[in-house]
mmCIF file of C-alpha atoms in Angstrom:
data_model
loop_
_atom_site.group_PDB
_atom_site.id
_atom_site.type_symbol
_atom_site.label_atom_id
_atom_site.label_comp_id
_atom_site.label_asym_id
_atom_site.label_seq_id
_atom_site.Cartn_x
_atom_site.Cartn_y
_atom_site.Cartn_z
ATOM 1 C CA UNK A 1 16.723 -26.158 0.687
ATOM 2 C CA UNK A 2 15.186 -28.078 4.250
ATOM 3 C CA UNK A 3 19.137 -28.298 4.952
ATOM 4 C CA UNK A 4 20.100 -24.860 4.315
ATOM 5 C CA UNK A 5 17.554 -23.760 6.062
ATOM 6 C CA UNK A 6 18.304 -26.030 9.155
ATOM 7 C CA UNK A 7 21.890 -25.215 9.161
ATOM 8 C CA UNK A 8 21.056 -21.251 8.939
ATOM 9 C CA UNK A 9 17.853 -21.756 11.174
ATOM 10 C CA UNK A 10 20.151 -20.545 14.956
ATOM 11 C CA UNK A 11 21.276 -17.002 13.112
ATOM 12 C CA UNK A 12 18.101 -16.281 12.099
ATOM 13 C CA UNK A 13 16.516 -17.235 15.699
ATOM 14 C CA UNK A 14 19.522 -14.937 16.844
ATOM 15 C CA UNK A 15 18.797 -11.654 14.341
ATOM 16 C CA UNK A 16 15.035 -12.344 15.442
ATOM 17 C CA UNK A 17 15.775 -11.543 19.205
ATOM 18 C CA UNK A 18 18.361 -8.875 18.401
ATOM 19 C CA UNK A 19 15.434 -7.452 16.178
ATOM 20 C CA UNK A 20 12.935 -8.383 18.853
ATOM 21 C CA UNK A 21 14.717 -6.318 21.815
ATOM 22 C CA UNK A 22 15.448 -3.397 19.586
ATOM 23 C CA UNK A 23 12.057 -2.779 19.009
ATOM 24 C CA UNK A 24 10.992 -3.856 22.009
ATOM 25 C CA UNK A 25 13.503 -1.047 23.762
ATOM 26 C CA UNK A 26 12.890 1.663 21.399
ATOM 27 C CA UNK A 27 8.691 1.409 21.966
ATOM 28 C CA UNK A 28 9.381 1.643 25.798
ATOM 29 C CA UNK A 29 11.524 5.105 25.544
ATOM 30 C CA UNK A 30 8.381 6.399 23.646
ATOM 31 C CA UNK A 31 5.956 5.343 25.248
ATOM 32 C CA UNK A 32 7.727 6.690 28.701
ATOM 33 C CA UNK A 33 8.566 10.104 26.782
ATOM 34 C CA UNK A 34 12.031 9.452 27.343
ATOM 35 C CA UNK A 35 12.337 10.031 23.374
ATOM 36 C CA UNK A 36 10.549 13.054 22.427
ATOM 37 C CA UNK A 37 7.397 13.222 20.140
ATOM 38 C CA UNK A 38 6.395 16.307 18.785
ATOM 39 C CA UNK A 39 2.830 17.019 18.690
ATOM 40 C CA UNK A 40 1.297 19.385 16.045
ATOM 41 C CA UNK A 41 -1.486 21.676 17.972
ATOM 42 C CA UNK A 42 -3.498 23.283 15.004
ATOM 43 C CA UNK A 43 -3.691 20.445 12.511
ATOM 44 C CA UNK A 44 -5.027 16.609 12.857
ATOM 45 C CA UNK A 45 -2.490 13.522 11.872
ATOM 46 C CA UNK A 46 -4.151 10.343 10.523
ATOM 47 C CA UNK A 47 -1.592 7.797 10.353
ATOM 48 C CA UNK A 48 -2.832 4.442 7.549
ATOM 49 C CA UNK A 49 0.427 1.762 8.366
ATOM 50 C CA UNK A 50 0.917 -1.739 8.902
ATOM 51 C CA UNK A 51 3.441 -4.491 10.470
ATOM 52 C CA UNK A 52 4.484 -5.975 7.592
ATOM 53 C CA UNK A 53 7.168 -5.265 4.664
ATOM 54 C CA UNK A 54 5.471 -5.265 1.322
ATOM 55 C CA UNK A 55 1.656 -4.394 0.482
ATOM 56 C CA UNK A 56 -1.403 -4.797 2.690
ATOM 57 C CA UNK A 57 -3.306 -2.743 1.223
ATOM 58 C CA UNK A 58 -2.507 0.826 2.479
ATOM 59 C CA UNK A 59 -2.319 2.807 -0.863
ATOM 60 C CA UNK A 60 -6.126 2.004 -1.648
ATOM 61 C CA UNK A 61 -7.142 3.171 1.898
ATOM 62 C CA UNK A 62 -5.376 5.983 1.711
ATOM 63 C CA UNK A 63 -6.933 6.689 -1.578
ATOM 64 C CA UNK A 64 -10.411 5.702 0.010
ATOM 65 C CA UNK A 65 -9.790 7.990 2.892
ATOM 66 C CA UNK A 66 -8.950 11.208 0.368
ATOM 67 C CA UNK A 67 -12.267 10.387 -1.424
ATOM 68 C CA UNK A 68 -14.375 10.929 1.662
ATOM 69 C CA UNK A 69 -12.759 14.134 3.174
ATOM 70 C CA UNK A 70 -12.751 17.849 1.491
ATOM 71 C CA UNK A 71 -10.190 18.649 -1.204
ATOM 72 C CA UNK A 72 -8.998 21.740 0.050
ATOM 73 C CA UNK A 73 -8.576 21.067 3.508
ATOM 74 C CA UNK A 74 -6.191 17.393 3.470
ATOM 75 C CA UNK A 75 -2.966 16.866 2.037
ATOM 76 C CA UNK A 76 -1.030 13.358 2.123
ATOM 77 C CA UNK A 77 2.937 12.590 3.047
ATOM 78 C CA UNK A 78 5.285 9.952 2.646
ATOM 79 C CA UNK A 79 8.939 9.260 2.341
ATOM 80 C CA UNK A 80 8.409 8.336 -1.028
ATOM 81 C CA UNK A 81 9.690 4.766 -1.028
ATOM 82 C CA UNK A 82 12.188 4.126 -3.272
ATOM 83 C CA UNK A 83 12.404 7.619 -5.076
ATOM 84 C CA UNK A 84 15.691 8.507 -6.558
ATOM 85 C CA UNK A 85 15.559 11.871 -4.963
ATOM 86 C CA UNK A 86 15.690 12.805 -1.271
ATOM 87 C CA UNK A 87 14.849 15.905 0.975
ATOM 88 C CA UNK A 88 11.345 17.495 1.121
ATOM 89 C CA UNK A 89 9.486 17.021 -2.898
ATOM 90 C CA UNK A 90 5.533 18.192 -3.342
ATOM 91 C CA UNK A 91 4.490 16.232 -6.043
ATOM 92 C CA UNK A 92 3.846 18.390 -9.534
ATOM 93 C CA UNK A 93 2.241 17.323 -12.790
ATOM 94 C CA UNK A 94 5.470 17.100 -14.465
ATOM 95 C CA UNK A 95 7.475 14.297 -11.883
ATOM 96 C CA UNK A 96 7.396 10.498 -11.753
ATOM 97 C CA UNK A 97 7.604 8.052 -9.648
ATOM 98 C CA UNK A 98 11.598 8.562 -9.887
ATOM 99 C CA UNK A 99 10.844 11.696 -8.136
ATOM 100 C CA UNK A 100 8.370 11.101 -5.089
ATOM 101 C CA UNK A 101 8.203 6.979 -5.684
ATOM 102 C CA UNK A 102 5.687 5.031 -7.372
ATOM 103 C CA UNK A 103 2.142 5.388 -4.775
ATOM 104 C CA UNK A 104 2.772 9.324 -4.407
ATOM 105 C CA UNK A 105 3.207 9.640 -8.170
ATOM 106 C CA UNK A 106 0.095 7.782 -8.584
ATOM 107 C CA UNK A 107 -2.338 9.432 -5.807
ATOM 108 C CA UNK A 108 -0.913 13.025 -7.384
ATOM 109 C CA UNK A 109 -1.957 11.876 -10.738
ATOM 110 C CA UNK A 110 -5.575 10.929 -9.820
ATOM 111 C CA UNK A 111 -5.697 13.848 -7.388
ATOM 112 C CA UNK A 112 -4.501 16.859 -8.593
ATOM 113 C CA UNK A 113 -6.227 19.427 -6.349
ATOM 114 C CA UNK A 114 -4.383 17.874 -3.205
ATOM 115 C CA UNK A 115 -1.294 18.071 -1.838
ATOM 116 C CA UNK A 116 0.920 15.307 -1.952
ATOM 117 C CA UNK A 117 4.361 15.375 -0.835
ATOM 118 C CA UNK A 118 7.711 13.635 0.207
ATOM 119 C CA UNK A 119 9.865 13.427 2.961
ATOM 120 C CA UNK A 120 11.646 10.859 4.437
ATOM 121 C CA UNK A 121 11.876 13.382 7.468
ATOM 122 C CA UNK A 122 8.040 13.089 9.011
ATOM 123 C CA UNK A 123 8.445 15.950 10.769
ATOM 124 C CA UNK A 124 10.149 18.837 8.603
ATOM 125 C CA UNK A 125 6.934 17.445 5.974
ATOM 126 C CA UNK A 126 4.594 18.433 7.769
ATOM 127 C CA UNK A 127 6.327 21.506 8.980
ATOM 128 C CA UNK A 128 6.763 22.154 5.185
ATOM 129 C CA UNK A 129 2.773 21.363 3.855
ATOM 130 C CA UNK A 130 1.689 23.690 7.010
ATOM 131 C CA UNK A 131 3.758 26.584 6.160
ATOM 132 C CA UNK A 132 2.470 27.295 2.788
ATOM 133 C CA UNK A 133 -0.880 25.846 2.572
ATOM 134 C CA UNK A 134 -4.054 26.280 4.840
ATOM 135 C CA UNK A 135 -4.710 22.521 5.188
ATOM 136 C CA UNK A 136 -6.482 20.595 8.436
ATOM 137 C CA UNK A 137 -5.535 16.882 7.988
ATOM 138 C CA UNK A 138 -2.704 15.371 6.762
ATOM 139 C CA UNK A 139 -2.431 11.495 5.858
ATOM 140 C CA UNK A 140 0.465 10.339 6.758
ATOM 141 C CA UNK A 141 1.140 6.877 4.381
ATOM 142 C CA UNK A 142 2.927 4.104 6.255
ATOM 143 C CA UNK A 143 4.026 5.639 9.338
ATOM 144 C CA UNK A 144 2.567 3.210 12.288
ATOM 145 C CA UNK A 145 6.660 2.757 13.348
ATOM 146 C CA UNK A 146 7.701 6.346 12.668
ATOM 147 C CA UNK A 147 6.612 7.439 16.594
ATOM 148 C CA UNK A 148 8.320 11.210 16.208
ATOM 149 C CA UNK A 149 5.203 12.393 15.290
ATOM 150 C CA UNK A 150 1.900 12.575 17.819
ATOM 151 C CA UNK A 151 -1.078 11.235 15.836
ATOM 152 C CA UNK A 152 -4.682 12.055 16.136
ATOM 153 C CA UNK A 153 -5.658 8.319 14.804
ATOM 154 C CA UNK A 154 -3.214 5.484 14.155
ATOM 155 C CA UNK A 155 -4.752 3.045 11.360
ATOM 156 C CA UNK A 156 -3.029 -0.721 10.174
ATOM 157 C CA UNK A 157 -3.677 -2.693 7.788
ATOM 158 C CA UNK A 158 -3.749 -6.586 7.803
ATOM 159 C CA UNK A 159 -4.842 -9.049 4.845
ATOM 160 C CA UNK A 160 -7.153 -11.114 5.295
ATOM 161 C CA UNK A 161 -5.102 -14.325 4.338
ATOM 162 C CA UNK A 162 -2.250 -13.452 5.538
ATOM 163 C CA UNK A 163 -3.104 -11.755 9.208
ATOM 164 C CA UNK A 164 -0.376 -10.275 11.066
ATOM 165 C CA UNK A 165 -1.215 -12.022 14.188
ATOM 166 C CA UNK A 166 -0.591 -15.647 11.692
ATOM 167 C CA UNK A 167 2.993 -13.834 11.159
ATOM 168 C CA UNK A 168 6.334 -13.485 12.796
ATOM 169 C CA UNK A 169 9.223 -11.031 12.934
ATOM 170 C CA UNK A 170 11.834 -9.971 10.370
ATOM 171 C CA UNK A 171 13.826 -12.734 10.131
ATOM 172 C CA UNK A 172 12.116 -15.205 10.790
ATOM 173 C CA UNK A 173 8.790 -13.830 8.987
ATOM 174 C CA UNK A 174 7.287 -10.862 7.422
ATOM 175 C CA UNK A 175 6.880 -8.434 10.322
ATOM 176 C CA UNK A 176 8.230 -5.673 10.406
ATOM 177 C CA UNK A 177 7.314 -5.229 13.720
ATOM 178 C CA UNK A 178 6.360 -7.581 16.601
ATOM 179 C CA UNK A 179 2.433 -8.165 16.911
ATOM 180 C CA UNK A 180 2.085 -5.746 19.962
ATOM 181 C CA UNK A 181 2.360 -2.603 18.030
ATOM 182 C CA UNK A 182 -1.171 -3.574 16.873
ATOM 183 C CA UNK A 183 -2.362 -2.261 20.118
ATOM 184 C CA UNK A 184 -0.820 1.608 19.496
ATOM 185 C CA UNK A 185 -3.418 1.309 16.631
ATOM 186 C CA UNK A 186 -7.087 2.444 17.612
ATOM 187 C CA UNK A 187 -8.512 0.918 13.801
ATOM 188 C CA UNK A 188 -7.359 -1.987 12.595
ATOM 189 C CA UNK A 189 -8.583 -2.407 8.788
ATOM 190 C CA UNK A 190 -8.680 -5.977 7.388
ATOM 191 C CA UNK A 191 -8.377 -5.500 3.324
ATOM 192 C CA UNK A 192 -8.820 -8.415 0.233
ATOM 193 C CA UNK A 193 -12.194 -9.760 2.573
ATOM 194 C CA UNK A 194 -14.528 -12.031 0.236
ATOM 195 C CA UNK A 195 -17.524 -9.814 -0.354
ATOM 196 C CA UNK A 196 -19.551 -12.449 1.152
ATOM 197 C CA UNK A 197 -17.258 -13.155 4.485
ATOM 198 C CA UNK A 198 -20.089 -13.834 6.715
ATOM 199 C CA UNK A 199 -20.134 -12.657 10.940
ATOM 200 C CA UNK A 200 -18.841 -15.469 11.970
ATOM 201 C CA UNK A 201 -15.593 -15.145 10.163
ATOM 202 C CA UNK A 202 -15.512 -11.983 11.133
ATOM 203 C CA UNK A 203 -15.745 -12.719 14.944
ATOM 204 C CA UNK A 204 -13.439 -15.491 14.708
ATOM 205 C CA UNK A 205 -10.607 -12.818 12.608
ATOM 206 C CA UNK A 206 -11.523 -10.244 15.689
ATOM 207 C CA UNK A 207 -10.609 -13.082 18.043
ATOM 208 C CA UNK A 208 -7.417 -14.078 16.626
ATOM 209 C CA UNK A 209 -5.856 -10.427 16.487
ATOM 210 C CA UNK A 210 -6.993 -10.104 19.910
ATOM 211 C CA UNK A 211 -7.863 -6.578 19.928
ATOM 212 C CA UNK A 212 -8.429 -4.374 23.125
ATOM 213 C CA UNK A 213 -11.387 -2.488 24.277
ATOM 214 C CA UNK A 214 -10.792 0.700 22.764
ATOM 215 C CA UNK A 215 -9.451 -0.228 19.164
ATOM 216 C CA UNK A 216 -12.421 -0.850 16.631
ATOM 217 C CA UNK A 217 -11.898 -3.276 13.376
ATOM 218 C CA UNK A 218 -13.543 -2.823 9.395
ATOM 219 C CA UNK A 219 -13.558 -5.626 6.879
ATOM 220 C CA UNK A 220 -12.700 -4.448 3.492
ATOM 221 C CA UNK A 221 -13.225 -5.414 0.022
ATOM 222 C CA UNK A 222 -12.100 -5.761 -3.505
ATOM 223 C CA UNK A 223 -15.301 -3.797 -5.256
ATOM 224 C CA UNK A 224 -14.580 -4.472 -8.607
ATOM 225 C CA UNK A 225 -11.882 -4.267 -10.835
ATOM 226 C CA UNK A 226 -11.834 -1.697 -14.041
ATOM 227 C CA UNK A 227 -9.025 -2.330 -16.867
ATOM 228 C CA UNK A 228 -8.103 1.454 -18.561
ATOM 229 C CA UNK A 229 -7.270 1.797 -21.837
ATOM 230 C CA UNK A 230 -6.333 5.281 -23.160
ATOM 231 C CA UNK A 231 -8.334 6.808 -20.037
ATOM 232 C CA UNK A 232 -11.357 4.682 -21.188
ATOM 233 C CA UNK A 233 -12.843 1.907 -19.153
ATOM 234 C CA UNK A 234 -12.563 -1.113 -20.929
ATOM 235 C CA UNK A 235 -14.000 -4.683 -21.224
ATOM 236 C CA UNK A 236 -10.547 -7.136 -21.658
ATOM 237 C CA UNK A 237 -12.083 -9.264 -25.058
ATOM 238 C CA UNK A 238 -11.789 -13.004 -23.829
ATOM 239 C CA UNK A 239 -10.815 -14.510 -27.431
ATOM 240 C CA UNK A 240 -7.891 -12.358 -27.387
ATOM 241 C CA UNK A 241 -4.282 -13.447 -25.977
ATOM 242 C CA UNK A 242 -2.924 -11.124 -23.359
ATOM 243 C CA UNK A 243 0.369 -10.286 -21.546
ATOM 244 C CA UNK A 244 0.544 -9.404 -17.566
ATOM 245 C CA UNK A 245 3.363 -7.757 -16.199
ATOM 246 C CA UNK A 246 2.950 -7.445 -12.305
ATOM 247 C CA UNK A 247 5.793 -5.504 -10.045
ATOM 248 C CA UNK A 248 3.531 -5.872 -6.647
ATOM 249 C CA UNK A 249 3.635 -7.298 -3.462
ATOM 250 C CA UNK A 250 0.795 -9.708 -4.440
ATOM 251 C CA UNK A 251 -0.638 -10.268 -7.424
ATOM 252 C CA UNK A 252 -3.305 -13.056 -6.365
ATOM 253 C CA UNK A 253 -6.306 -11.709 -6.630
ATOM 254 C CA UNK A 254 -5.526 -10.076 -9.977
ATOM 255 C CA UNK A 255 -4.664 -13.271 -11.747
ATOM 256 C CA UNK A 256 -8.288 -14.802 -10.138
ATOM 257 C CA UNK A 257 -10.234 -11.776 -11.394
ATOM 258 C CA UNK A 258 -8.662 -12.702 -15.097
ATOM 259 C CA UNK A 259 -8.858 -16.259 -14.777
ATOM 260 C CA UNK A 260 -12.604 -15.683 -13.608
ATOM 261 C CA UNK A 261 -13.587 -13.418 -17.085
ATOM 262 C CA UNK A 262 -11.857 -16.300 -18.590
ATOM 263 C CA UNK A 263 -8.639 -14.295 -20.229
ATOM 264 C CA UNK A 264 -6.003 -16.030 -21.787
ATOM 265 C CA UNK A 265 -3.090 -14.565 -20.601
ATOM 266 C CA UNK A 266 0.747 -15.627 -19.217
ATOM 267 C CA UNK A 267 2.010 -13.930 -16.222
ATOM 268 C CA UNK A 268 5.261 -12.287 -15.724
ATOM 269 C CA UNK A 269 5.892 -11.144 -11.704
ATOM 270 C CA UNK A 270 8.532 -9.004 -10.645
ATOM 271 C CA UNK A 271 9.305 -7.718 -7.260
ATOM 272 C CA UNK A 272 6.882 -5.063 -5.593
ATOM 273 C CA UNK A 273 8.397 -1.350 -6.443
ATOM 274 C CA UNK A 274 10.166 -2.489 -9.638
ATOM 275 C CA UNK A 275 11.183 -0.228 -11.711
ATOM 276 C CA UNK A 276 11.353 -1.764 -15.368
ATOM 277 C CA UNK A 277 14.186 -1.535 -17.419
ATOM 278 C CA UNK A 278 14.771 -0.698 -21.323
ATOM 279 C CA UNK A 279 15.938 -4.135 -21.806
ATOM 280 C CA UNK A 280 13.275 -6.153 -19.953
ATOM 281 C CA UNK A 281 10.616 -4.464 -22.218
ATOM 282 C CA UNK A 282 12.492 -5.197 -25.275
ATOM 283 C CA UNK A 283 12.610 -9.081 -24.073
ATOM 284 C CA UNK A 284 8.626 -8.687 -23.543
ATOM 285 C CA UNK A 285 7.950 -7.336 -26.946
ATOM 286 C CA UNK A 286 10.732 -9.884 -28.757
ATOM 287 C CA UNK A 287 8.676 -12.955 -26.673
ATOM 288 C CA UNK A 288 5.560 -11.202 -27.861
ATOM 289 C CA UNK A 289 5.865 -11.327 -31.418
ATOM 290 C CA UNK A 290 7.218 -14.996 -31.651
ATOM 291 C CA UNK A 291 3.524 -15.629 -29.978
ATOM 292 C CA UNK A 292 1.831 -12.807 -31.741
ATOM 293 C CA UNK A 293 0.484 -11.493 -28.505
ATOM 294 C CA UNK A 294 -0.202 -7.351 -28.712
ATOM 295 C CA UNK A 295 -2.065 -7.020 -25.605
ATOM 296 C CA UNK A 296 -0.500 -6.343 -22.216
ATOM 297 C CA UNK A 297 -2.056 -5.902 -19.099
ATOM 298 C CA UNK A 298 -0.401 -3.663 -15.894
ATOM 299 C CA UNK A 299 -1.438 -3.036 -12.467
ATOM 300 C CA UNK A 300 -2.861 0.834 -11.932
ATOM 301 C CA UNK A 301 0.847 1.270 -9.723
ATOM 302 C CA UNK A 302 3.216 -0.262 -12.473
ATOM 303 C CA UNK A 303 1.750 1.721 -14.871
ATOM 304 C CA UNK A 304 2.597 4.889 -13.062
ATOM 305 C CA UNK A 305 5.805 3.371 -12.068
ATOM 306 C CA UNK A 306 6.824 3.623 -15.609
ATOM 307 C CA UNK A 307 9.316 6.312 -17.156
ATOM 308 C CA UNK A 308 7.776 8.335 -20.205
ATOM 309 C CA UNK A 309 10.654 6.359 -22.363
ATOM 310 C CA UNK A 310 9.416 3.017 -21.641
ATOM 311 C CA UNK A 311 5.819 3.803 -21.695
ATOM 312 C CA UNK A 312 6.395 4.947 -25.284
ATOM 313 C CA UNK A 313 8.069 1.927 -26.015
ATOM 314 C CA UNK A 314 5.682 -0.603 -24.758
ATOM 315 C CA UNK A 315 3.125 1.272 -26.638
ATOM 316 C CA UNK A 316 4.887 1.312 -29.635
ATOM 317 C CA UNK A 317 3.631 -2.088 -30.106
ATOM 318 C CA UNK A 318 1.319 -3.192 -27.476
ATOM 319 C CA UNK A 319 -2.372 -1.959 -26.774
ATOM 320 C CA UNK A 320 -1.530 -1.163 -23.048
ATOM 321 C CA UNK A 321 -4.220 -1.931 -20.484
ATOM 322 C CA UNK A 322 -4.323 -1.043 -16.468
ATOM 323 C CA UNK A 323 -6.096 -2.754 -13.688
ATOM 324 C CA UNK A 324 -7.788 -0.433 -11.607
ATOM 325 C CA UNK A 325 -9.332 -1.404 -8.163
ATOM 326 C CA UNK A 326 -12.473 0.108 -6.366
ATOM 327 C CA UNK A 327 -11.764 -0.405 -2.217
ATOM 328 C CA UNK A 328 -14.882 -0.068 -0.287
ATOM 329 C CA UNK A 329 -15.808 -1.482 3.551
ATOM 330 C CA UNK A 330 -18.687 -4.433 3.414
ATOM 331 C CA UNK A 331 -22.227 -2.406 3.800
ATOM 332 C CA UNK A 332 -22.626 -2.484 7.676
ATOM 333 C CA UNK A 333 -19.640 -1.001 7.986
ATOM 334 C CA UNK A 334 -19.373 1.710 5.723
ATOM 335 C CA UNK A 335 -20.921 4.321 7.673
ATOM 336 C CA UNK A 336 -18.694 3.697 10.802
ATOM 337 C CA UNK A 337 -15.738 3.757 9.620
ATOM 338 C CA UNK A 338 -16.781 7.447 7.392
ATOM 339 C CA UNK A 339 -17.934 8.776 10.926
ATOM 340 C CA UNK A 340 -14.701 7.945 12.505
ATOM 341 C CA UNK A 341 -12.815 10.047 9.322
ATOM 342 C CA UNK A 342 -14.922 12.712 8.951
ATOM 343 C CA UNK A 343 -14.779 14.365 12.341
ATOM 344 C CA UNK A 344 -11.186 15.261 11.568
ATOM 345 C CA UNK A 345 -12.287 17.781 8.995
#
């Protein structure tokens, strides 16, 4: 591996600058208005993003964010990531994550009197949500690089073992954008924080992204986790054996929450976004019964990633359990951060 990696080790500085100056030369035309951004006059943009590929920890802000502001006046927009359709799709009742990708379907599930739509074209979205319903904000989820749009607050994400500033560009690490587009951001929100991480650390994290003046920074936690069983909160029973099936960016502090109510269970990871196939079920529940294991554990987003087909299937035999996170800011911070949300209402 060291001598693949040293004999491929000059492209990949190579695709980094190529990256690099791209970026780099697209930022400048927008930030001298010699590409356009359109501005909406009568409606505010909140923008949750972050530099990386993969999860920070946007979905749960966003989620936080539509907890804290009226109903009827916010709607939410994405381009759906990986949806099988394409074009402008408001999120009903009867679609699934084939249809407006696995977060949307998700956030329209547990919020049904919102709008929540797709479009991988920022602008005709919004154009769309405003021209048939009387809304005042609209959350746009991951869209710190889509700069088309004029935003009334720009929010990243960053976790807090694995900071962006600790990170390098696309090839050569997981940025999907250099470290300076941190500064286009006026919050930056650091998510998976111990609940004890103590001012110090906190300084010392505030140092290291080395923020400006104007831009203010939240520590976030993990409140507690809640497993779902038929709608029903549920305590997982620690003498039973149990199955986890994880398709997530990062499944870390999961299997530590587990491992801490002492579960027995064996892991199987797929890649974040996965959408899980007949077969790959039908493995699961053969492995299952040659270890007599009927209990199988899924993150809150893989369980709404699954088709109606394959969630019959896996219940068919297994009692089906979802992990369900509670986001909240530590105590001090709480307040702040509401403040800065709510006056866009």
């Amino acid at each position: 591996m060291k001598f693949l990696i040293v004999i491929f080790f000059p492209i990949l500085v190579i695709i980094y600058f190529i990256h690099l100056l791209i970026l780099l030369l697209r930022n400048k035309l927008y930030d001298y208005n010699i590409l356009k951004r359109y501005r909406f006059e009568d409606i505010n943009i909140i923008s949750i993003g972050s530099l990386k590929f993969g999860g920070a920890g946007k979905t749960p802000l966003v989620e936080y964010i539509i907890n804290i502001l009226p109903k009827n006046k916010i709607a939410v927009l994405s381009r759906g990531y990986k949806r099988k359709s394409s074009g402008f799709i408001v999120a009903k009742n009867n679609h699934s994550a084939f249809d407006v990708g696995d977060e949307l379907n998700m956030i329209a599930k547990k919020n049904k009197n919102i709008i929540v739509a797709a479009d991988e074209n920022r602008q005709r979205g919004v154009n769309e949500i405003i021209k048939n319903n009387n809304v005042k904000t609209i959350i746009l989820d991951d869209a710190h690089q889509h700069r088309k749009l004029k935003k009334n607050l720009k929010i990243i994400v960053t976790e807090y073992d694995n900071l962006y500033s600790d990170d390098f560009l696309f090839p050569l690490g997981k940025l999907r954008e250099n470290r300076s587009g941190a500064k286009r951001a006026k919050i930056i929100v650091v998510t998976k924080c111990p609940k004890n991480i103590t001012k110090r650390n906190r300084s010392d994290i505030s140092k290291k992204l080395s923020l400006s003046k104007n831009q203010k920074i939240f520590f976030s936690h993990i409140n507690s986790y809640k497993f779902i069983r038929n709608e029903q909160i549920i305590n997982l029973d620690s003498t039973k054996k149990y199955f986890l099936v994880t398709g997530i960016a990062s499944s870390k502090l999961l299997t530590e929450k587990l491992h801490q109510l002492t579960i027995n269970f064996t892991h199987f990871s797929f890649k974040d976004h996965h959408y899980f196939k007949k077969s790959e079920i039908d493995n699961l529940i053969t492995i299952a019964k040659k270890r007599n294991i009927n209990n199988l554990i899924v993150t809150e987003k893989d369980y709404y990633r699954l088709s109606k087909d394959n969630l019959n299937l896996i219940e068919s035999y297994f009692n089906l359990f979802y992990s369900q996170i509670e986001f909240d800011f530590i105590k001090k911070e709480k307040l702040l951060f509401n403040k800065q949300i709510t006056k866009f209402i």
